[in-house]
PDB file of C-alpha atoms in Angstrom:
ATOM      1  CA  UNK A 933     -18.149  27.530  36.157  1.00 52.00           C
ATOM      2  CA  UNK A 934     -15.311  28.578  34.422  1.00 54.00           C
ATOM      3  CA  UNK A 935     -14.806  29.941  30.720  1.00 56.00           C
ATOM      4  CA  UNK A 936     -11.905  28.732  28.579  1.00 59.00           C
ATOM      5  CA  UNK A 937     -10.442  31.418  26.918  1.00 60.00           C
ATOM      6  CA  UNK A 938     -10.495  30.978  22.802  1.00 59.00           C
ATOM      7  CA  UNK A 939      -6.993  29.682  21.383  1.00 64.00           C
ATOM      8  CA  UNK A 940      -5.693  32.513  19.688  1.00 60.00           C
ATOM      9  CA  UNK A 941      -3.310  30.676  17.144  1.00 63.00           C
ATOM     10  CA  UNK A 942      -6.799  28.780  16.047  1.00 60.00           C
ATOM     11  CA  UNK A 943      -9.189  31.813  15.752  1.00 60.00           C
ATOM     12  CA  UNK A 944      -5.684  33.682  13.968  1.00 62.00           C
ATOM     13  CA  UNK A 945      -5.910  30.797  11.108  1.00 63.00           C
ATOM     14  CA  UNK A 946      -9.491  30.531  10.996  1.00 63.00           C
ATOM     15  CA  UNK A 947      -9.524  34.526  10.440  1.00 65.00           C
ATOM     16  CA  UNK A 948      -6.983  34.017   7.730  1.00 61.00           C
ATOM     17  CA  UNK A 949      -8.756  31.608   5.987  1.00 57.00           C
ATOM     18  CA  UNK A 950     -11.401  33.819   5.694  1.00 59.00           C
ATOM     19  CA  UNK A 951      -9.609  36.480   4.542  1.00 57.00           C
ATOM     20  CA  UNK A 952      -7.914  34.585   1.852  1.00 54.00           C
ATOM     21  CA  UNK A 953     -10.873  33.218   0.637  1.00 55.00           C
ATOM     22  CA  UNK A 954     -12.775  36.639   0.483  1.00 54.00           C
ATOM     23  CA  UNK A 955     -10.045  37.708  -1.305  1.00 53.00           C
ATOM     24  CA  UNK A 956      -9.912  34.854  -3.355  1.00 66.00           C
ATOM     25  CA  UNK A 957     -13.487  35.738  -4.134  1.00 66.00           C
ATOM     26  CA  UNK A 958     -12.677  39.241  -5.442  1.00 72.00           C
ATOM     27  CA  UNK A 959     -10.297  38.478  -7.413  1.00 73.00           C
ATOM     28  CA  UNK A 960     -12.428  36.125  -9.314  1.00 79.00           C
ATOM     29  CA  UNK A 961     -14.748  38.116  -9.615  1.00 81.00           C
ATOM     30  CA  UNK A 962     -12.548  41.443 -10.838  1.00 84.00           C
ATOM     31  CA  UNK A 963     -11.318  38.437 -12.954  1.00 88.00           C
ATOM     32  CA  UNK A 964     -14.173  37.550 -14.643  1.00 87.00           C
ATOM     33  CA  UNK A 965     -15.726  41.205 -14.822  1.00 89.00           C
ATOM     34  CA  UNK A 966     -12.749  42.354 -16.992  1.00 91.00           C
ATOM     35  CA  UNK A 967     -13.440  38.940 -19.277  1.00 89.00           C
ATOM     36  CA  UNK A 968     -16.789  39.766 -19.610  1.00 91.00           C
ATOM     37  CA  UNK A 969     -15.886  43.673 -20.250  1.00 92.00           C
ATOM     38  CA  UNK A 970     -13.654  42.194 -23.274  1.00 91.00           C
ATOM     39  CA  UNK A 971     -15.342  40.119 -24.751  1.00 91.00           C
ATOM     40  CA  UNK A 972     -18.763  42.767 -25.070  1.00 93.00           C
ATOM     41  CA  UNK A 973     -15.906  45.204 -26.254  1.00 93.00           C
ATOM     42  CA  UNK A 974     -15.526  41.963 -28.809  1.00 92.00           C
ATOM     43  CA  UNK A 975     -18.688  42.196 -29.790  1.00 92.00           C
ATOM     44  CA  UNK A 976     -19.606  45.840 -29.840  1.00 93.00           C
ATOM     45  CA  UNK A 977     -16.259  48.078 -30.842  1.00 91.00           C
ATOM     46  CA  UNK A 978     -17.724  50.928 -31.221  1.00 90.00           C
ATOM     47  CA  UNK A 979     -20.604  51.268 -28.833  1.00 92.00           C
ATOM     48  CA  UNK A 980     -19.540  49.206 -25.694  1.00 95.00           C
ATOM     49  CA  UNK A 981     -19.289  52.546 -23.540  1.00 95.00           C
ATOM     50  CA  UNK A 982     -22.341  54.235 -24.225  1.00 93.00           C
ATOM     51  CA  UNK A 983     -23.969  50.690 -23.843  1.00 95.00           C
ATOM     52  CA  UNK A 984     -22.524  50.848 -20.384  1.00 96.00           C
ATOM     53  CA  UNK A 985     -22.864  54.578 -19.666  1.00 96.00           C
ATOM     54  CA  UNK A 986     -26.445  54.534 -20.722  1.00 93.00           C
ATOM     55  CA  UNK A 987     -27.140  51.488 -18.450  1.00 96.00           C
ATOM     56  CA  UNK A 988     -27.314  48.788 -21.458  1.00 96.00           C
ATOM     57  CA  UNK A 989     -25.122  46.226 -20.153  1.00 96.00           C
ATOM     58  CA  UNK A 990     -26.412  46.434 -16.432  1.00 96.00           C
ATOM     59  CA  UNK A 991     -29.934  45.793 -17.709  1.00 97.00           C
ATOM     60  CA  UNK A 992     -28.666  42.245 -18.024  1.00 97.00           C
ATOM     61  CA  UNK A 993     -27.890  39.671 -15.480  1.00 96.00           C
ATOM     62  CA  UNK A 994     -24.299  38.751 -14.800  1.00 94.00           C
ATOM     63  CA  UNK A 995     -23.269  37.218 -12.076  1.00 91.00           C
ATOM     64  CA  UNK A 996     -19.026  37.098 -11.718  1.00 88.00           C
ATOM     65  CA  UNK A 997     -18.985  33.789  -9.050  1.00 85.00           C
ATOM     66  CA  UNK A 998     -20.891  31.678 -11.912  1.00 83.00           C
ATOM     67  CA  UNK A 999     -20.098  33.421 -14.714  1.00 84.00           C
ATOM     68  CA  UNK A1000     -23.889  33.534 -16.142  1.00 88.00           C
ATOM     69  CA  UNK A1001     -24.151  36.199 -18.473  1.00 93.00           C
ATOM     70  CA  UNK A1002     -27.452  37.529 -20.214  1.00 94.00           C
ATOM     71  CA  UNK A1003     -26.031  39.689 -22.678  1.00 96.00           C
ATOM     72  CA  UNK A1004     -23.753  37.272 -24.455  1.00 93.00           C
ATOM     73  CA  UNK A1005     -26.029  34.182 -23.548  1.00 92.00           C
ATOM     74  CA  UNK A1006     -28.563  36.015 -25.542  1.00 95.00           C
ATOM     75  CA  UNK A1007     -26.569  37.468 -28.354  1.00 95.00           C
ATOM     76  CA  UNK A1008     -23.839  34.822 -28.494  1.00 92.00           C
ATOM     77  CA  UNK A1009     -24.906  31.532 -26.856  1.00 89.00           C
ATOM     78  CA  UNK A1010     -23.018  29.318 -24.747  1.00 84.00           C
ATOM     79  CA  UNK A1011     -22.172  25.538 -24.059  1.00 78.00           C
ATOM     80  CA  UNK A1012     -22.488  23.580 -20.939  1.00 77.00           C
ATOM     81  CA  UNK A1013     -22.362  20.520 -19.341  1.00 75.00           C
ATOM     82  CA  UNK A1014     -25.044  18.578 -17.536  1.00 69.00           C
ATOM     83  CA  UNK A1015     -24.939  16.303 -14.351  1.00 72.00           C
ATOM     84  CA  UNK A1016     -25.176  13.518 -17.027  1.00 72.00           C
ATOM     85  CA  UNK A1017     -22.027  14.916 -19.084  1.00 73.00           C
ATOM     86  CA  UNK A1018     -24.541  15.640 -21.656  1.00 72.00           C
ATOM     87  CA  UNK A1019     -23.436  19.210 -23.452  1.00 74.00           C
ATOM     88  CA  UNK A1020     -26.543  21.247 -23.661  1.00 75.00           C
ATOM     89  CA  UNK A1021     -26.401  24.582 -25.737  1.00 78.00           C
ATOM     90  CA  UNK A1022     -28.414  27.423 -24.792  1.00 83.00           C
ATOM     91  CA  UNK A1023     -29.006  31.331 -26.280  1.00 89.00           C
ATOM     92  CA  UNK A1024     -27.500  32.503 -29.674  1.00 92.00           C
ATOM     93  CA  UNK A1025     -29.988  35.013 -31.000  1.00 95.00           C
ATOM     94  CA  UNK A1026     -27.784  37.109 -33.280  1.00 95.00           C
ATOM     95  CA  UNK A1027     -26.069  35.405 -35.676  1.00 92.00           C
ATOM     96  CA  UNK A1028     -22.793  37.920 -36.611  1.00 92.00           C
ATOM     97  CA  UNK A1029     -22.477  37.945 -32.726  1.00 93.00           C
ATOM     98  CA  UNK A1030     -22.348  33.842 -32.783  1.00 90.00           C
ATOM     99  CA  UNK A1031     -19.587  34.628 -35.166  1.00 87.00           C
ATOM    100  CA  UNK A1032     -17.378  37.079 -33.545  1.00 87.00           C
ATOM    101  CA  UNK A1033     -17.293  35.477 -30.227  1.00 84.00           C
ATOM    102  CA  UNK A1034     -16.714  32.138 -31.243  1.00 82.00           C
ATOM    103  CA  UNK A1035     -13.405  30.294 -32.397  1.00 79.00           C
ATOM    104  CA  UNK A1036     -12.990  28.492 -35.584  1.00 79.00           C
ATOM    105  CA  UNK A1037     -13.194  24.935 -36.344  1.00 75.00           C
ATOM    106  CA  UNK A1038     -12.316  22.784 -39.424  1.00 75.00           C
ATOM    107  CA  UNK A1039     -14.832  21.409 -41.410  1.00 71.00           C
ATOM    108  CA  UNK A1040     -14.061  18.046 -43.438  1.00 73.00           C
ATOM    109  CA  UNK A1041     -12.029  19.869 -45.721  1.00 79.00           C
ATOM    110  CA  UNK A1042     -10.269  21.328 -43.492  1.00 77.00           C
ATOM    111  CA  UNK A1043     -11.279  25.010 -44.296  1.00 81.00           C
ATOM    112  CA  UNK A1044     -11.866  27.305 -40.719  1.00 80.00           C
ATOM    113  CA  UNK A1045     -15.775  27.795 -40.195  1.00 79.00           C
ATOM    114  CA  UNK A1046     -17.059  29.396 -37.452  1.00 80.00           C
ATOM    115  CA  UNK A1047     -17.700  27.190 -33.788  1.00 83.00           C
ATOM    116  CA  UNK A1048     -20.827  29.120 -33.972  1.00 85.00           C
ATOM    117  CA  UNK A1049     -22.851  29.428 -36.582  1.00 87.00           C
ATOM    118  CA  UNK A1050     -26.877  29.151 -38.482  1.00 89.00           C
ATOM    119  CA  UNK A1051     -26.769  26.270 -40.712  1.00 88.00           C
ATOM    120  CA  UNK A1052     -30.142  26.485 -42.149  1.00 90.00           C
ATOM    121  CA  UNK A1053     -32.362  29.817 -42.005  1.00 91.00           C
ATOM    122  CA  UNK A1054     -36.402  29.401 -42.184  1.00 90.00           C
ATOM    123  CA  UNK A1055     -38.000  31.882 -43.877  1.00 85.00           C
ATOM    124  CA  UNK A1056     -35.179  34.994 -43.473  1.00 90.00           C
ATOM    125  CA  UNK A1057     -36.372  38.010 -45.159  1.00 89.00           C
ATOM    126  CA  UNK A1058     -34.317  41.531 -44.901  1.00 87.00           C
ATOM    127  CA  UNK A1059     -34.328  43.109 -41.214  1.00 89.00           C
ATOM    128  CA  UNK A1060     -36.896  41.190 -39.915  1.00 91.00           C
ATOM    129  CA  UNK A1061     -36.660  38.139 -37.058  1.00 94.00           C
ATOM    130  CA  UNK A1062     -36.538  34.939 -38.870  1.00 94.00           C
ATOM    131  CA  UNK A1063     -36.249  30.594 -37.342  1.00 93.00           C
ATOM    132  CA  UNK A1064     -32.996  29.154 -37.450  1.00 93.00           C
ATOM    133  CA  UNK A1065     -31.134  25.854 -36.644  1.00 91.00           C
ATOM    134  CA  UNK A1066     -27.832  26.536 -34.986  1.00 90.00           C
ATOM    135  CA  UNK A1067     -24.657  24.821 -34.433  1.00 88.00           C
ATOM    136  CA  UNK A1068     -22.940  26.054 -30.788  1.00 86.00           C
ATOM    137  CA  UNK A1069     -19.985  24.997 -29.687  1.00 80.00           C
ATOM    138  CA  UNK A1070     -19.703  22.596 -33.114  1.00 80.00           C
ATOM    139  CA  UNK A1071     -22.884  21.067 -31.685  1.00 82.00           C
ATOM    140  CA  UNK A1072     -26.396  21.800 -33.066  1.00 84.00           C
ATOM    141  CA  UNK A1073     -28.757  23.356 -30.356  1.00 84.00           C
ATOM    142  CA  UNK A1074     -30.238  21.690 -27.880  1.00 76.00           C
ATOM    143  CA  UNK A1075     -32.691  21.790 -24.424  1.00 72.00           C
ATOM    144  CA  UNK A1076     -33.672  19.092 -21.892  1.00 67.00           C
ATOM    145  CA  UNK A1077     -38.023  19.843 -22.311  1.00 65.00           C
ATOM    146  CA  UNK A1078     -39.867  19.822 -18.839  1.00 64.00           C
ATOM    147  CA  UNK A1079     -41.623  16.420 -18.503  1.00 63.00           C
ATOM    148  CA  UNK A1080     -44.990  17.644 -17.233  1.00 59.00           C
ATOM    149  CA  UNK A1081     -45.636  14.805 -15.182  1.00 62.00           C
ATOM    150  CA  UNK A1082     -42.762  14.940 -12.964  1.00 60.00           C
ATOM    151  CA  UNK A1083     -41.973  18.982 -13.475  1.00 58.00           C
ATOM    152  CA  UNK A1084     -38.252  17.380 -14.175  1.00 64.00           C
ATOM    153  CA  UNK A1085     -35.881  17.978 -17.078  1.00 62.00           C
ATOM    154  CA  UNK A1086     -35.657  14.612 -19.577  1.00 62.00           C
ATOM    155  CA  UNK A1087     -32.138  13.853 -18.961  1.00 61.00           C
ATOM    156  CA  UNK A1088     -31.639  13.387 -22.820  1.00 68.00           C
ATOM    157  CA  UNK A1089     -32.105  17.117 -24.798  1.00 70.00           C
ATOM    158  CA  UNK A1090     -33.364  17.651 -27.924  1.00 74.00           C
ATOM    159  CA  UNK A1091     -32.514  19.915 -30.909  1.00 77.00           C
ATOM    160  CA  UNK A1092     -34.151  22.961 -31.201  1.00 80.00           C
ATOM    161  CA  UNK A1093     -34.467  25.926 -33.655  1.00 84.00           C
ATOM    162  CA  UNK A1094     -33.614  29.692 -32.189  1.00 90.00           C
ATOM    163  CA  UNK A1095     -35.570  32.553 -33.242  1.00 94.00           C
ATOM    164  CA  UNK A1096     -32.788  35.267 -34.417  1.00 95.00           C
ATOM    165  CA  UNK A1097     -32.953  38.497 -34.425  1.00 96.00           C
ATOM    166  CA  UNK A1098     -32.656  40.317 -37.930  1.00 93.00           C
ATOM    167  CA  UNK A1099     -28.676  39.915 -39.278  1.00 91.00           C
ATOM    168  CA  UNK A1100     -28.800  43.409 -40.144  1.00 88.00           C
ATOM    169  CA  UNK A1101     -28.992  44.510 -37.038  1.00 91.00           C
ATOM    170  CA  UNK A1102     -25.533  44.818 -34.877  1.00 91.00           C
ATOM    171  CA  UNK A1103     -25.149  43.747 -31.191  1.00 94.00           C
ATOM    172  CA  UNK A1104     -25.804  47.102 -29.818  1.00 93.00           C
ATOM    173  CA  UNK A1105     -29.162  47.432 -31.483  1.00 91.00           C
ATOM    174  CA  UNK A1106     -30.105  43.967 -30.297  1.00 95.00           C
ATOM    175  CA  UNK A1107     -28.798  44.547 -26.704  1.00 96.00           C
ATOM    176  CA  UNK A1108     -30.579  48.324 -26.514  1.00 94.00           C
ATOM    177  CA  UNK A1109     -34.360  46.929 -28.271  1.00 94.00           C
ATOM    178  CA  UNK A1110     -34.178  44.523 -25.858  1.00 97.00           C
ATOM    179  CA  UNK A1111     -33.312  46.235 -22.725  1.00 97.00           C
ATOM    180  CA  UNK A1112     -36.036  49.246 -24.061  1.00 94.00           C
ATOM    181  CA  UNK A1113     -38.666  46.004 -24.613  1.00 96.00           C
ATOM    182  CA  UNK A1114     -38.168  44.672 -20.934  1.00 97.00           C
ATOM    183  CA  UNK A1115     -38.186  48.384 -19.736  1.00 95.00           C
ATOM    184  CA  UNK A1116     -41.338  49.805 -21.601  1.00 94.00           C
ATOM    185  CA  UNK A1117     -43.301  46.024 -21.601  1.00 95.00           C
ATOM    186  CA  UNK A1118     -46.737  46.144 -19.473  1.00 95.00           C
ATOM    187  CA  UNK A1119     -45.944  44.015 -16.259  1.00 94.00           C
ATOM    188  CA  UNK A1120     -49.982  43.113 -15.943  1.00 94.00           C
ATOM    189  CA  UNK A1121     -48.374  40.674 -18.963  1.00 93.00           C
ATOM    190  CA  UNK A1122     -45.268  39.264 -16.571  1.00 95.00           C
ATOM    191  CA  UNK A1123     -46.162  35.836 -15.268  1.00 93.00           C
ATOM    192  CA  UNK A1124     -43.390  34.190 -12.336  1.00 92.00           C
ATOM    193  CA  UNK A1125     -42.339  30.485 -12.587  1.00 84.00           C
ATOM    194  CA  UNK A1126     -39.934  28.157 -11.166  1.00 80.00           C
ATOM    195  CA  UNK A1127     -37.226  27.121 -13.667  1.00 70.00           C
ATOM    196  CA  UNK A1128     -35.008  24.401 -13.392  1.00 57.00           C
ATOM    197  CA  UNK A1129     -32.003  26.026 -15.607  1.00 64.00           C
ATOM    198  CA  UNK A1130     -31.604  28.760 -13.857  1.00 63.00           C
ATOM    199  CA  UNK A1131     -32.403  27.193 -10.652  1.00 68.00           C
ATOM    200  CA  UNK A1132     -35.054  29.707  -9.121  1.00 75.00           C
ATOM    201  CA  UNK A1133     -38.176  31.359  -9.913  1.00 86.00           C
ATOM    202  CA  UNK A1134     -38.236  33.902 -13.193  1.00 91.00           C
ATOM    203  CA  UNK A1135     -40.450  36.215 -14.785  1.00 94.00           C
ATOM    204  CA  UNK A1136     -41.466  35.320 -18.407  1.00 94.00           C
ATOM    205  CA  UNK A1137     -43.001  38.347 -19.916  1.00 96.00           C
ATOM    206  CA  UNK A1138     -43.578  39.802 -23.430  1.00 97.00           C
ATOM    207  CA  UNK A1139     -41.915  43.190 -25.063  1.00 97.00           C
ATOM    208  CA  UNK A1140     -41.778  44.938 -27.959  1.00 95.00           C
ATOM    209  CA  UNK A1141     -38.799  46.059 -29.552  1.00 93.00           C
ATOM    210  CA  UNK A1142     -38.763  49.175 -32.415  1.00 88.00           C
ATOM    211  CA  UNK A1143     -37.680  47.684 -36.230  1.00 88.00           C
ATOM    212  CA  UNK A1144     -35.297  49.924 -38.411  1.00 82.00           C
ATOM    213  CA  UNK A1145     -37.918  52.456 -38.961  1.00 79.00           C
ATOM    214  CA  UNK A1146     -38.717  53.482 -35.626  1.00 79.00           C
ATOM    215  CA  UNK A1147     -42.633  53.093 -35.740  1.00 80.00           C
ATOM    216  CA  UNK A1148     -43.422  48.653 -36.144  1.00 86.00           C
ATOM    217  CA  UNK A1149     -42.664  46.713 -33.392  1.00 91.00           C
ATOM    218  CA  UNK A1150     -41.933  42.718 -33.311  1.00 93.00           C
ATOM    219  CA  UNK A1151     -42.248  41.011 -30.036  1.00 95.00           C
ATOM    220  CA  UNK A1152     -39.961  39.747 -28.150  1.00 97.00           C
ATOM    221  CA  UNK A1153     -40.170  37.124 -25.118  1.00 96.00           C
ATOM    222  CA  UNK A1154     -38.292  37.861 -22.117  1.00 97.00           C
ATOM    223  CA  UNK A1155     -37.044  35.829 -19.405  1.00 94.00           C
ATOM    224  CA  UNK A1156     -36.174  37.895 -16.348  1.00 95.00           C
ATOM    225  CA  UNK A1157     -34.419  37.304 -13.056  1.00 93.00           C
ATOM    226  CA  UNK A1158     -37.076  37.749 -10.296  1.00 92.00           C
ATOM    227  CA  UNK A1159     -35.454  39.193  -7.459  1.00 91.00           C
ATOM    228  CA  UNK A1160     -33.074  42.047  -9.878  1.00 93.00           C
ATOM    229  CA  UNK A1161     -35.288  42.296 -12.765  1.00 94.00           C
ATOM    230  CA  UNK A1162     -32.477  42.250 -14.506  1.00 96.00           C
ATOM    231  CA  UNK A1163     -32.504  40.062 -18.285  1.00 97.00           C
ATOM    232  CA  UNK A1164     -31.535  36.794 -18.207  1.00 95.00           C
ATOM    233  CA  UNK A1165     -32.447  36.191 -22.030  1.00 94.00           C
ATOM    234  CA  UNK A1166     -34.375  37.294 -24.781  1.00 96.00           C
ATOM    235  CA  UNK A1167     -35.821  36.251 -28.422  1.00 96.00           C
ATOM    236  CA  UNK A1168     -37.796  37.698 -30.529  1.00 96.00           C
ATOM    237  CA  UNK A1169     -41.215  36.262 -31.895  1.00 94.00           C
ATOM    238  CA  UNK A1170     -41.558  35.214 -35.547  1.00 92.00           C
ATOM    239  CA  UNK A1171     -44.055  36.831 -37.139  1.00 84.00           C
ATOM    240  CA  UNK A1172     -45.027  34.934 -40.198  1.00 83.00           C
ATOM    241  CA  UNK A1173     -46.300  37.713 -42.210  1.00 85.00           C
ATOM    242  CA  UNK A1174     -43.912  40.763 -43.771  1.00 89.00           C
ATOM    243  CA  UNK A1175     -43.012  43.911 -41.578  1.00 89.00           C
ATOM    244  CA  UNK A1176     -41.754  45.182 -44.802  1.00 87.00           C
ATOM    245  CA  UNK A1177     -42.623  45.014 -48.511  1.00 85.00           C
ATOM    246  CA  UNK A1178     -39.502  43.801 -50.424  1.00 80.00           C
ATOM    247  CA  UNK A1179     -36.855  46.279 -50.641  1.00 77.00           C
ATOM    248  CA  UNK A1180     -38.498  48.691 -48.129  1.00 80.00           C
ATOM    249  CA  UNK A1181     -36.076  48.357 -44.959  1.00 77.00           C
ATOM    250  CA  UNK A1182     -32.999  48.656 -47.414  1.00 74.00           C
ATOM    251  CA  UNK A1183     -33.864  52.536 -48.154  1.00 68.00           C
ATOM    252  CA  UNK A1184     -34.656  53.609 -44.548  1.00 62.00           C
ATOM    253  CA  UNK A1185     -32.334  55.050 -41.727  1.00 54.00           C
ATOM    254  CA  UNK A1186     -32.184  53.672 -38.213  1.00 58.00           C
ATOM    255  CA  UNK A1187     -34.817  56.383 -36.880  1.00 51.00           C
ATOM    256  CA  UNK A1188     -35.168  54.964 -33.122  1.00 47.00           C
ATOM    257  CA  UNK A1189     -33.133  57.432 -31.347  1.00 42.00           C
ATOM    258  CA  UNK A1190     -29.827  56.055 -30.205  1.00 42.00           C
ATOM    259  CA  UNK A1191     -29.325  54.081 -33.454  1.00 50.00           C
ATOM    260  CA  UNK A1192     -26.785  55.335 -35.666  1.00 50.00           C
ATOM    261  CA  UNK A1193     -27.973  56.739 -38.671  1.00 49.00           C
ATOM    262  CA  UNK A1194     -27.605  54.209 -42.053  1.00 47.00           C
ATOM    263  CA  UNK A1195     -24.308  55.138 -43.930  1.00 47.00           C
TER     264      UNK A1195
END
């Protein structure tokens, strides 16, 4: 029996190919890490690197070869398109964060308003969560619901409302509650399921995330990547009674420790 000895011009090119395309790879991916860096720098000025050096930002899922991002899918929402070139618009819990990372668009009048923005507010009361409808993208909010029948997506969404987080409240104080909720939440509470927009299983799980004066809590459902544990999203849960008595959050500080202190 004999043994052919490899053609060394082949294996050479196949090598290459490799090579470039692992480097092709990195570079993407240094590419879309330094988009990601600026647009969080966007959205947080003054905080981005303590968020990073106190392990905000990595609490949250990111993954450079996709470019799926829980921090700003959660703060600032994002717009997609389905199999069916149907746009479906997911996240946007913050509304100033909508605003910042968003480009304008004309309205009929032809004044700028922003891509992303609330366009009716349910119930809003001072530095508390509160229901909105949101525009993404130019396009109201939508989700494909889970036929239960089938376990499959409808192919045509529907419009939803988002629960915000309080307007008071900047992106670092959303993006640290949040990460402090998933961190401190009881994981008896964390329950794993398949789901279909993320494409593998997740942990859906319950927090609770300190208001302005450091002792109430409002709770906030998280949606966690099984295998990191890292946060994929987050909203918090509207409570339809008061946290505060009108006019009480105005005259408090920011007591949780790491928020700044009101000016």
């Amino acid at each position: 029996m004999s043994i052919e000895a490899p053609d060394l011009a082949t294996v050479s090119e196949v090598s290459t190919a490799q090579v470039d395309a692992i480097h092709t790879e990195a570079d993407q991916a240094v590419q879309a890490a330094a988009a990601r860096e600026a647009a969080l720098r966007q959205l947080m000025p003054l905080d981005y690197d303590d968020a990073v050096a106190n392990g905000i930002v990595d609490a949250y899922y990111f993954d450079p070869a996709t470019g799926q991002d829980g921090l700003i899918h959660m703060l600032a929402g994002n717009s997609k398109t389905n199999r069916n070139g149907v746009i479906i618009n997911g996240g946007f819990h913050h509304g100033p964060s909508g605003e910042l990372a968003w480009p304008h668009v004309m309205d009929g009048k032809g004044a700028p308003i922003p891509s992303t923005r609330t366009t009716y507010e349910h119930r809003r009361r001072s530095f508390e969560p509160y229901d909105a409808d949101v525009v993404i993208g130019g396009i109201l909010k939508t989700v494909q619901r889970v036929n239960p029948s089938t376990g499959r997506r409808d192919s045509q969404p529907v419009t939803v409302q988002s629960s915000m987080f309080p307007k008071e409240y900047d992106s670092f104080m959303v993006a640290k509650g949040v990460a402090e909720a998933a961190r401190s939440r009881n994981k008896a509470n964390d329950v794993v399921s398949p789901d279909l927009s993320y494409g593998r299983e997740v942990v859906e799980t319950l927090g609770k995330m300190r208001l302005v004066d450091g002792s109430r809590r409002m709770e906030v459902k998280l949606i966690l990547d099984r295998r990191s544990g890292k946060i994929l999203t987050a909203y918090p849960l509207i409570n339809t009674s008061p946290y505060f008595k009108k006019g009480e959050a105005e005259n408090r500080v920011f007591t949780e420790a790491g928020y700044r202190k009101k000016s």
